[in-house]
mmCIF file of C-alpha atoms in Angstrom:
data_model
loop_
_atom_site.group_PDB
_atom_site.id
_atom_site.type_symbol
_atom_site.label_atom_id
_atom_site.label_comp_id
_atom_site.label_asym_id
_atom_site.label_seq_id
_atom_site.Cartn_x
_atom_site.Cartn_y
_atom_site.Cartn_z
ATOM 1 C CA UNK A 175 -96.934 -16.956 -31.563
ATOM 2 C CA UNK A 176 -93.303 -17.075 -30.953
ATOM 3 C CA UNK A 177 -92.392 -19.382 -33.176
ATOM 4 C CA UNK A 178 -90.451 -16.681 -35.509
ATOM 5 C CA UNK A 179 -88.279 -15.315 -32.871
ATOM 6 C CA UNK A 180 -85.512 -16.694 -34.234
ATOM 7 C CA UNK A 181 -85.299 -14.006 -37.088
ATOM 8 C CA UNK A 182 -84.736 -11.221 -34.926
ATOM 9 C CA UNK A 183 -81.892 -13.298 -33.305
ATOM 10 C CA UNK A 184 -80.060 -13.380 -36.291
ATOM 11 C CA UNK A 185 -80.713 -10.139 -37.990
ATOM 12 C CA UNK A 186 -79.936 -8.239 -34.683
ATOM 13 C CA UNK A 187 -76.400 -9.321 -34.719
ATOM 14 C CA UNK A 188 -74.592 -6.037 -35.748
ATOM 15 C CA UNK A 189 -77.478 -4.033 -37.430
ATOM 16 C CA UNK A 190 -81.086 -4.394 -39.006
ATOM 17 C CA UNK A 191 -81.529 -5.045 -42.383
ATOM 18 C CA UNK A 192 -81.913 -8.285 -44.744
ATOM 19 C CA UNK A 193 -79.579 -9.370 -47.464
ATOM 20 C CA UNK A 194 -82.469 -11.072 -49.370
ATOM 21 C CA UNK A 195 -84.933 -8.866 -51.620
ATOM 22 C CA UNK A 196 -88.816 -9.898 -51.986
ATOM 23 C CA UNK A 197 -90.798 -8.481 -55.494
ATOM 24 C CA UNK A 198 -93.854 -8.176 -52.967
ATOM 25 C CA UNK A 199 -92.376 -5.943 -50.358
ATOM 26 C CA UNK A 200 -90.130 -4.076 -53.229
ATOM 27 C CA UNK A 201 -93.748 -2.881 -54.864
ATOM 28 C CA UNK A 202 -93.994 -0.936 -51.671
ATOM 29 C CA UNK A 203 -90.568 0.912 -51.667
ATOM 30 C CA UNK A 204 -90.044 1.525 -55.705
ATOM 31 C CA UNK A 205 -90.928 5.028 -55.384
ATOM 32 C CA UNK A 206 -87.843 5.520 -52.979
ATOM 33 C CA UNK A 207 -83.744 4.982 -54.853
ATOM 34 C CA UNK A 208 -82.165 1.779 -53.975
ATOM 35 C CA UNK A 209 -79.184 4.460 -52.238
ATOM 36 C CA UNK A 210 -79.313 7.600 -50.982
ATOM 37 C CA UNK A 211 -77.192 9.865 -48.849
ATOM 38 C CA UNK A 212 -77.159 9.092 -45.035
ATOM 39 C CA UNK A 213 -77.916 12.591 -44.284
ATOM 40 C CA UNK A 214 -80.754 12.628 -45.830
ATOM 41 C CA UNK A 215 -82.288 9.078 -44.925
ATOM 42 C CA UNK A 216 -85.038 8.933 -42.461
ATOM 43 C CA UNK A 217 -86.394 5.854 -43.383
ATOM 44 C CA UNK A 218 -88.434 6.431 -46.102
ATOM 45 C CA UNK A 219 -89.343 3.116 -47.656
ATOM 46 C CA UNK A 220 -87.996 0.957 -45.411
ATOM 47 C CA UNK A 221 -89.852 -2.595 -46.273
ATOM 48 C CA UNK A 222 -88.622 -5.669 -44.570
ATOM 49 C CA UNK A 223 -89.003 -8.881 -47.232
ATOM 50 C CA UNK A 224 -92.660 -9.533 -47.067
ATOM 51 C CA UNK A 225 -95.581 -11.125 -48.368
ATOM 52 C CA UNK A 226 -98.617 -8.526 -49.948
ATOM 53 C CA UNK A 227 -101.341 -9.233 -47.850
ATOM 54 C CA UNK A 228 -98.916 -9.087 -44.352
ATOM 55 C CA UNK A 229 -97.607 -5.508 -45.498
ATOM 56 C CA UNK A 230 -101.224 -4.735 -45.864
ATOM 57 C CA UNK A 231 -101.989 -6.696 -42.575
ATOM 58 C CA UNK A 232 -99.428 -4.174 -40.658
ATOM 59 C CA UNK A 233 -100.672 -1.503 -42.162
ATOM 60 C CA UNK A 234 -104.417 -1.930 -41.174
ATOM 61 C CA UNK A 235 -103.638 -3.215 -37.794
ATOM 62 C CA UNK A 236 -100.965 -0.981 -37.292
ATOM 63 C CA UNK A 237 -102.236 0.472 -33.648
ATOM 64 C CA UNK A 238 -102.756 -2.901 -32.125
ATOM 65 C CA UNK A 239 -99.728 -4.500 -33.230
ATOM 66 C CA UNK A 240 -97.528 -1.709 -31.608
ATOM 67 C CA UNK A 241 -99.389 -1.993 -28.592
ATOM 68 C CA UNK A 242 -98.364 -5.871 -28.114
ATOM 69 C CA UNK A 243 -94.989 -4.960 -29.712
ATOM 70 C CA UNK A 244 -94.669 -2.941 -26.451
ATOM 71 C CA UNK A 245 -96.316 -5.188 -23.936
ATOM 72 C CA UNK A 246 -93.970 -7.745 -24.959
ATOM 73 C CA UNK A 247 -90.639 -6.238 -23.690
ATOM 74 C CA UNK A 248 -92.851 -5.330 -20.646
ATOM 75 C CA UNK A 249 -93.694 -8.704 -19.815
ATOM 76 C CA UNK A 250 -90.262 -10.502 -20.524
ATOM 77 C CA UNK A 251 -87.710 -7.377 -19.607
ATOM 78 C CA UNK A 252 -89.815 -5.243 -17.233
ATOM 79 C CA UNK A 253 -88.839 -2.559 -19.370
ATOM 80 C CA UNK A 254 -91.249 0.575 -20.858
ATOM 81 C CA UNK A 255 -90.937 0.566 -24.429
ATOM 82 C CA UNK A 256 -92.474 2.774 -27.839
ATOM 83 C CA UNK A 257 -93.073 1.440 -30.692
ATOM 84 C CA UNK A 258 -91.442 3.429 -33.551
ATOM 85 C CA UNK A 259 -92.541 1.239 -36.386
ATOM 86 C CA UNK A 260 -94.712 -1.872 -37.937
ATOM 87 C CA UNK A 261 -94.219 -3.340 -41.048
ATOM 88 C CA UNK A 262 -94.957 -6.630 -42.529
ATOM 89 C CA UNK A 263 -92.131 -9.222 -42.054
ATOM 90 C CA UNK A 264 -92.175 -12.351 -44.288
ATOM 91 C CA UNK A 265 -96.192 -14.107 -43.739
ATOM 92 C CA UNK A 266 -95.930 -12.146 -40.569
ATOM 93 C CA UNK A 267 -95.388 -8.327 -38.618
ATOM 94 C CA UNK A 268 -92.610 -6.842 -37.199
ATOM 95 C CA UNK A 269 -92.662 -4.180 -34.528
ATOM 96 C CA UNK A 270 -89.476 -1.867 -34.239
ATOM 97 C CA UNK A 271 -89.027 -0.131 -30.384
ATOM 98 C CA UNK A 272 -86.601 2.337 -28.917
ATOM 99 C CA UNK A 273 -86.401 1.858 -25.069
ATOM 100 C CA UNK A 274 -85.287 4.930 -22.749
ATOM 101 C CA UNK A 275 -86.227 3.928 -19.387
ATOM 102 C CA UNK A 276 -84.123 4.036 -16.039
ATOM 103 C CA UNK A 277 -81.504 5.704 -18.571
ATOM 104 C CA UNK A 278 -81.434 2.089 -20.128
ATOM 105 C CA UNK A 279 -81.398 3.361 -23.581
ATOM 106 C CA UNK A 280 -81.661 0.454 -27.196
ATOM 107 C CA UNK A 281 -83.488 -0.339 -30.367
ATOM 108 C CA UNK A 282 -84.754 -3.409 -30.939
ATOM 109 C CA UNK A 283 -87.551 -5.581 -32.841
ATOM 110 C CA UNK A 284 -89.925 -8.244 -32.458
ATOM 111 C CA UNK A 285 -91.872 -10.690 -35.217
ATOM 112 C CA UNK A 286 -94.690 -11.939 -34.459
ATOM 113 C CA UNK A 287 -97.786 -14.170 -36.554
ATOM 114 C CA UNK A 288 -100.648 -12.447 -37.368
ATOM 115 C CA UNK A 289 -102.579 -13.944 -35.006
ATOM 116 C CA UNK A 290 -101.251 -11.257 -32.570
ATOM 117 C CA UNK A 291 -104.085 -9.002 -32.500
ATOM 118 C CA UNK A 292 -106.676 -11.987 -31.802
ATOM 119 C CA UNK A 293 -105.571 -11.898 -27.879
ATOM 120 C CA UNK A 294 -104.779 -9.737 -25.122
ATOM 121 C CA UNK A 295 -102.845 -12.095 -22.920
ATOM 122 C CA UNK A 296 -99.782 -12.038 -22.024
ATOM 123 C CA UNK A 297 -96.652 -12.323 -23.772
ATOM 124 C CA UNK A 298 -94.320 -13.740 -21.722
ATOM 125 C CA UNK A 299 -92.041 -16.210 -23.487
ATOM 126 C CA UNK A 300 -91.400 -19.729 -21.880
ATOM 127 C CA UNK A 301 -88.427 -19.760 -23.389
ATOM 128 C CA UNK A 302 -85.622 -21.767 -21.527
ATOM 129 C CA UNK A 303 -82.876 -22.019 -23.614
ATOM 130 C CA UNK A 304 -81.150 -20.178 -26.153
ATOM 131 C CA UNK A 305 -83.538 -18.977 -28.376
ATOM 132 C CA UNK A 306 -84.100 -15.948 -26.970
ATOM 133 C CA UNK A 307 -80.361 -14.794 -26.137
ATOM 134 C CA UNK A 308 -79.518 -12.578 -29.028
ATOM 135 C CA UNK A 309 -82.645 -10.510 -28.098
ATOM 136 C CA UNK A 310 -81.466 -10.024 -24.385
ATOM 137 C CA UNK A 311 -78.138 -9.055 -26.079
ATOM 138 C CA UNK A 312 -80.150 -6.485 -27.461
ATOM 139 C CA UNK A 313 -81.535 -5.419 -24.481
ATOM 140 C CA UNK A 314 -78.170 -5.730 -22.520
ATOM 141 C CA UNK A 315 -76.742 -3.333 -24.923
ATOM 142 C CA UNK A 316 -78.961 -0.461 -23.136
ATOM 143 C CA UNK A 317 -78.018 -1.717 -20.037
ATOM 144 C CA UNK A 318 -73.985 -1.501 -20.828
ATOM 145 C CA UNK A 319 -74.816 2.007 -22.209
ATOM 146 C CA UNK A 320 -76.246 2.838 -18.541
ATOM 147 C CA UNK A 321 -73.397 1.431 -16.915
ATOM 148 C CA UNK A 322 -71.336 3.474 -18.971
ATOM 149 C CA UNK A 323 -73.419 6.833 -19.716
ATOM 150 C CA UNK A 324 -70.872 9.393 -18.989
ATOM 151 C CA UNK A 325 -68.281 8.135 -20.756
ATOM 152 C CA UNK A 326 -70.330 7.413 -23.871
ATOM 153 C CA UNK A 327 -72.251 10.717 -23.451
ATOM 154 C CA UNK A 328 -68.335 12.362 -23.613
ATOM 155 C CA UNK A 329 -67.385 10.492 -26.877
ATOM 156 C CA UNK A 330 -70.860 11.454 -28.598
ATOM 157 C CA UNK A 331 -69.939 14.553 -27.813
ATOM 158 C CA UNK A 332 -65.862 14.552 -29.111
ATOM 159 C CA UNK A 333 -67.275 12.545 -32.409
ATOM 160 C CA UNK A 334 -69.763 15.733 -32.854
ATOM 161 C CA UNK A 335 -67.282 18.160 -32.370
ATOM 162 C CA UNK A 336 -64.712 16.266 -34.909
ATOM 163 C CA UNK A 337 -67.014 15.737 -37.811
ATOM 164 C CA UNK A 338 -66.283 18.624 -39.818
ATOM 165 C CA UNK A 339 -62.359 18.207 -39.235
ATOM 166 C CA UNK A 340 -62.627 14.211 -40.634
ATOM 167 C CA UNK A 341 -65.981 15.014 -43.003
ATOM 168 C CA UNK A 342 -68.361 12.778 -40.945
ATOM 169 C CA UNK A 343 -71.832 12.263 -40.736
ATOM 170 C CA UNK A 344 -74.091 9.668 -39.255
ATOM 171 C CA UNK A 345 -77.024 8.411 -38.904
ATOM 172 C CA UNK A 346 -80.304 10.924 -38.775
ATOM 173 C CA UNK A 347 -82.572 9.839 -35.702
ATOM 174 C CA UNK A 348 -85.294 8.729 -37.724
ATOM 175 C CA UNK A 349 -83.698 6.049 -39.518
ATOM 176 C CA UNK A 350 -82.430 4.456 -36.126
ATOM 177 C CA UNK A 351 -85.807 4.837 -34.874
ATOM 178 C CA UNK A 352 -87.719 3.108 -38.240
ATOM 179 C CA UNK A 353 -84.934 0.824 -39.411
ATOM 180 C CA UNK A 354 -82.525 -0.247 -36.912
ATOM 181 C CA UNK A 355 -82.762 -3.166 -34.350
ATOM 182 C CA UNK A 356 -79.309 -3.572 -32.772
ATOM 183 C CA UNK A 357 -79.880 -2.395 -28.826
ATOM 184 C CA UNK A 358 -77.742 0.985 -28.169
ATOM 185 C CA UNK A 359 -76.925 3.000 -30.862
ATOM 186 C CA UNK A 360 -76.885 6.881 -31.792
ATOM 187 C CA UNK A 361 -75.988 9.077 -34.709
ATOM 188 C CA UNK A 362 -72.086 7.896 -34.385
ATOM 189 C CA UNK A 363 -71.179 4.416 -33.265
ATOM 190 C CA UNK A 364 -73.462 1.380 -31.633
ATOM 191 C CA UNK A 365 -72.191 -1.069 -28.337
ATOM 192 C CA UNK A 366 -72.913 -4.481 -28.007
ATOM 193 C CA UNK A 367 -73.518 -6.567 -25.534
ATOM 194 C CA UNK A 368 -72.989 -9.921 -24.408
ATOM 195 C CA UNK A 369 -75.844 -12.394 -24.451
ATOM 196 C CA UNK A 370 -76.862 -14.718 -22.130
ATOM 197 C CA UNK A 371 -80.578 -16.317 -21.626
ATOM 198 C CA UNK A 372 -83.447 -14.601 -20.594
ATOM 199 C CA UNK A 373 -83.467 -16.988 -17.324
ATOM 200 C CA UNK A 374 -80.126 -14.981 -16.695
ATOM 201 C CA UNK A 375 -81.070 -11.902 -17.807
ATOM 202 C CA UNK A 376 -83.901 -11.696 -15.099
ATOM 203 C CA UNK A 377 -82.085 -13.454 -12.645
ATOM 204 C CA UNK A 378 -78.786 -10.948 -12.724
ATOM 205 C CA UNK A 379 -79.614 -8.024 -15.015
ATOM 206 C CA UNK A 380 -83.636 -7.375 -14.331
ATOM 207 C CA UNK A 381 -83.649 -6.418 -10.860
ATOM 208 C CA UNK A 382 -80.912 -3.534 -11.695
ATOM 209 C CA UNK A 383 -83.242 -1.435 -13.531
ATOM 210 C CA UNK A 384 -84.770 0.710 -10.686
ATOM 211 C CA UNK A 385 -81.170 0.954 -8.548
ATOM 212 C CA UNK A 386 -79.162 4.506 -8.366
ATOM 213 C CA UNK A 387 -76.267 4.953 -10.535
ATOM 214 C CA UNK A 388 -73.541 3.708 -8.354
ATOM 215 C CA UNK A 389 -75.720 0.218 -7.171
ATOM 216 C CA UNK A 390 -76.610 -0.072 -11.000
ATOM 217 C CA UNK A 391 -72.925 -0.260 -12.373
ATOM 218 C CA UNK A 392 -71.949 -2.136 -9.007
ATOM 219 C CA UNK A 393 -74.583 -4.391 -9.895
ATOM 220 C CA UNK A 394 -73.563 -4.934 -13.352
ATOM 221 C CA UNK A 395 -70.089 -5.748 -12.449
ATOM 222 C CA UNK A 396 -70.945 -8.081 -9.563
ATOM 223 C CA UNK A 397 -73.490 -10.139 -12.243
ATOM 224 C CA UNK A 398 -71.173 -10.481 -15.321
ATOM 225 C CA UNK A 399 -68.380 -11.935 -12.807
ATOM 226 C CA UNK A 400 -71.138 -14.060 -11.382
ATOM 227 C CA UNK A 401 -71.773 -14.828 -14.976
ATOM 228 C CA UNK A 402 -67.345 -15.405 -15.753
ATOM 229 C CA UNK A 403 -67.898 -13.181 -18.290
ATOM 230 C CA UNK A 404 -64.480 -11.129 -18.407
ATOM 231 C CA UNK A 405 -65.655 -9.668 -21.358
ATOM 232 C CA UNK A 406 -65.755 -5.684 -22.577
ATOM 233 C CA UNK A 407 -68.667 -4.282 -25.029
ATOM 234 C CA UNK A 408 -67.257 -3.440 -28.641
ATOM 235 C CA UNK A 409 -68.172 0.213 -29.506
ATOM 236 C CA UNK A 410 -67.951 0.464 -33.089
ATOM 237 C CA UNK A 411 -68.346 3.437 -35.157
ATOM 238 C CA UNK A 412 -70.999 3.523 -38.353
ATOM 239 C CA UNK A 413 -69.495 6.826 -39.975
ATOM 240 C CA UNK A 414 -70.290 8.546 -43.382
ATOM 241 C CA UNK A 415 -67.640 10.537 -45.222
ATOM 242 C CA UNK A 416 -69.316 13.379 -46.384
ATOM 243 C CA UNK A 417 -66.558 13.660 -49.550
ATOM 244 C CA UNK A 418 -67.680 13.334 -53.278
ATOM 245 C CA UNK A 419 -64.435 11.390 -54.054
ATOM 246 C CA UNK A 420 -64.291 8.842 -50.805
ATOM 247 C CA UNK A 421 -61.947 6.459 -51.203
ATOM 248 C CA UNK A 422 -59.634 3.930 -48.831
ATOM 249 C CA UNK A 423 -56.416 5.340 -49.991
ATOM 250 C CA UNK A 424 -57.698 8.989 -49.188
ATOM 251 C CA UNK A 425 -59.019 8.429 -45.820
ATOM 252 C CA UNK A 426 -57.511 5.965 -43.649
ATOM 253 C CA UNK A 427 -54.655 8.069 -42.842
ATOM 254 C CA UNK A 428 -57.055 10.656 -41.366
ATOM 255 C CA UNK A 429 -58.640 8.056 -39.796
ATOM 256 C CA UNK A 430 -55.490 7.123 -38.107
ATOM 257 C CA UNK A 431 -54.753 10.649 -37.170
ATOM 258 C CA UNK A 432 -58.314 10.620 -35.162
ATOM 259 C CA UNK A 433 -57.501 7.458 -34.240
ATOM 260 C CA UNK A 434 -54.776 8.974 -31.770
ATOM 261 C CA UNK A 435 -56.770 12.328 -31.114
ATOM 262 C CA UNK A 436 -59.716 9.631 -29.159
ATOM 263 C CA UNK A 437 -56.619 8.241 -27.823
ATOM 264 C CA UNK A 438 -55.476 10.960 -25.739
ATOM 265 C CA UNK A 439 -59.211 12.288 -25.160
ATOM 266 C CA UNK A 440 -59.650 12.167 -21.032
ATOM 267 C CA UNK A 441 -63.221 10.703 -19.793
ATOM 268 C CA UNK A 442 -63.941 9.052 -22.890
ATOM 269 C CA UNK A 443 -64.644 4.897 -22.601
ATOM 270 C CA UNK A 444 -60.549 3.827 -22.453
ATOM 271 C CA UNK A 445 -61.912 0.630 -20.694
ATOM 272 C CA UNK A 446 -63.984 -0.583 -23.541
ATOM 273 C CA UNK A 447 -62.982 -1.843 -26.986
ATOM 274 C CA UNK A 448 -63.597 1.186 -29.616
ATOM 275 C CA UNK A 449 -63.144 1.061 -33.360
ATOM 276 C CA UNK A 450 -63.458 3.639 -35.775
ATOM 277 C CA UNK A 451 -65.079 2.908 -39.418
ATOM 278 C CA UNK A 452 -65.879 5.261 -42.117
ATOM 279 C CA UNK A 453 -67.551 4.401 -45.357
ATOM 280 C CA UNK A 454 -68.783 6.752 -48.459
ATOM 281 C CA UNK A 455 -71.583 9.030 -48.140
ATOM 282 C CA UNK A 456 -74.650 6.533 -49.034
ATOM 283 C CA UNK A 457 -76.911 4.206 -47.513
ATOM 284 C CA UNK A 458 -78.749 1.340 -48.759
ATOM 285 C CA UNK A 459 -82.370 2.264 -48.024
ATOM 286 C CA UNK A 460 -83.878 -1.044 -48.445
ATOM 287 C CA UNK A 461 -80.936 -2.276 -46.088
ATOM 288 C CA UNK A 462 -79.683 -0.015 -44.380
ATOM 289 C CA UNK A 463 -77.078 -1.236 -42.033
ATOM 290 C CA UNK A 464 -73.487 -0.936 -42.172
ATOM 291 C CA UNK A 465 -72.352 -3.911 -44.519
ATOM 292 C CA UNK A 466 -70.307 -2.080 -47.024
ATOM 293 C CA UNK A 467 -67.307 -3.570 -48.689
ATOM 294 C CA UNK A 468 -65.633 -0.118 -48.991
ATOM 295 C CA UNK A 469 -65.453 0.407 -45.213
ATOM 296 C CA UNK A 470 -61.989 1.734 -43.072
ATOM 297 C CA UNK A 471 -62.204 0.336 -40.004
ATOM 298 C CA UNK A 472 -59.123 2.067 -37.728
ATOM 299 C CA UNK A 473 -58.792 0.816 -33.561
ATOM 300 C CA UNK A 474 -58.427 2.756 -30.798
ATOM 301 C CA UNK A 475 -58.835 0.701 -27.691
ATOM 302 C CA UNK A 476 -58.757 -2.761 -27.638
ATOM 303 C CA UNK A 477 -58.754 -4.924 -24.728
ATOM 304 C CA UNK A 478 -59.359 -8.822 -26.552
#
């Protein structure tokens, strides 16, 4: 049943989307352009790669494959979970989530065969190695964003009140919640996460979930140095110029202006490593993640 977790290891790496295309799953999404402008993207068309008859399979078992889709971060992370959206994956499904629970706050996915709706049982994974460690990056990536909420919460709110100075948008809500996979992320930026096994996870990170603020981000500190991880979560920006005539040359030195305007911002995350990147208005919709070759990316703290 598990067998195709690997996928979402890989593809959840920086953001969701596949560099492959499938004629199947295209037949699906022909109705919608290949770009579009982020502000207006919600989604619409979004078809992972994917046989005919397992886009058809999602569709028709839509209900039920959520409802494992959910049970499944249940069982393995003890965390409540909604599904947001099921589509047909390669000979399989795919279930897309958004977790807000204990302030523990990601998007993520999960493949599974077919043969998901034929039980009830649970889905814990016996997983004890590696396999499943890009997931609980995924799933880490909420917790960081708990351990760091006001400070995150203050830069949302600087990058909102900036975006018609530096001609910014984002993305809309809707497409995180339909197409993206990567753990935290909002209309401005994402934040990764180390990952580690799901042994570890549940052994350091799982039994956080219900503490109070100030045990939670004790707790997270005390595990990662049980863990010798000295390492700090990358927030990265996923910007849109809103300009008709975006180009390098006539944005990266406003870019580098806001660059130093988040540097002397108080309560903002100074302890974390933050980039800025800004790209032209449009979005691929049938992959619509962030790997543009016309992207500024500009630093503002870095701690490597």
């Amino acid at each position: 049943m598990f067998k195709r977790t690997k996928l979402i290891l890989i593809a959840t790496i920086l953001l969701s989307g596949c560099s492959t295309t499938n004629n199947e799953s295209n037949n699906e999404t022909k109705s919608v352009p290949e770009e579009m402008e982020a502000s207006k993207y919600v989604g619409q068309g979004f078809q992972p790669p994917a046989e005919k008859d397992a886009v058809e399979f999602a569709k028709k078992h839509k209900d039920k494959i959520a409802k494992r889709g959910e049970q499944f971060f249940m069982d393995n992370f003890g965390l409540k979970v909604k599904a947001t959206n099921v589509v047909g994956s390669g000979d399989g499904v795919e279930v897309y989530v958004h977790c807000d629970d204990h302030d523990i706050v990601f998007n993520a996915s999960i493949p599974f065969d077919k043969s998901i709706i034929d039980s009830d049982s649970s889905l814990r994974s016996e997983d004890k190695g590696d396999d499943m460690s890009t997931l609980v990056g995924t799933v880490l990536s909420g917790f960081e964003y708990r351990a760091h909420k006001e400070e995150l919460d203050n830069l949302t709110e600087v990058l909102k009140e900036y975006k018609s100075k530096y001609k910014y948008t984002g993305y809309t809500e809707n497409a995180i919640m339909k197409t993206q996979n990567s753990g935290f992320r909002n209309e401005y930026y994402y934040l990764t996460a180390i990952p580690y096994t799901l042994d570890e996870y549940k052994k350091y990170f799982q039994p956080l979930i219900k503490e109070d603020d100030k045990s939670f981000r004790d707790g997270m500190r005390n595990s990662k140095k049980q863990l010798k991880d000295k390492s700090r979560p990358y927030v990265v920006t996923t910007l849109f110029s809103t300009k008709d005539n975006f180009t390098k040359d006539n944005t990266i030195d406003e870019m580098i202006d806001f660059s130093e305007v988040l540097k002397k911002k108080k309560n903002i995350p100074h302890d974390l490593n933050v980039s800025l990147q800004i790209s032209n208005k449009y979005i691929n919709t049938t992959r619509p993640n962030y790997s543009k070759k016309d992207v500024i990316e500009v630093g503002v703290f870095n701690h490597e």
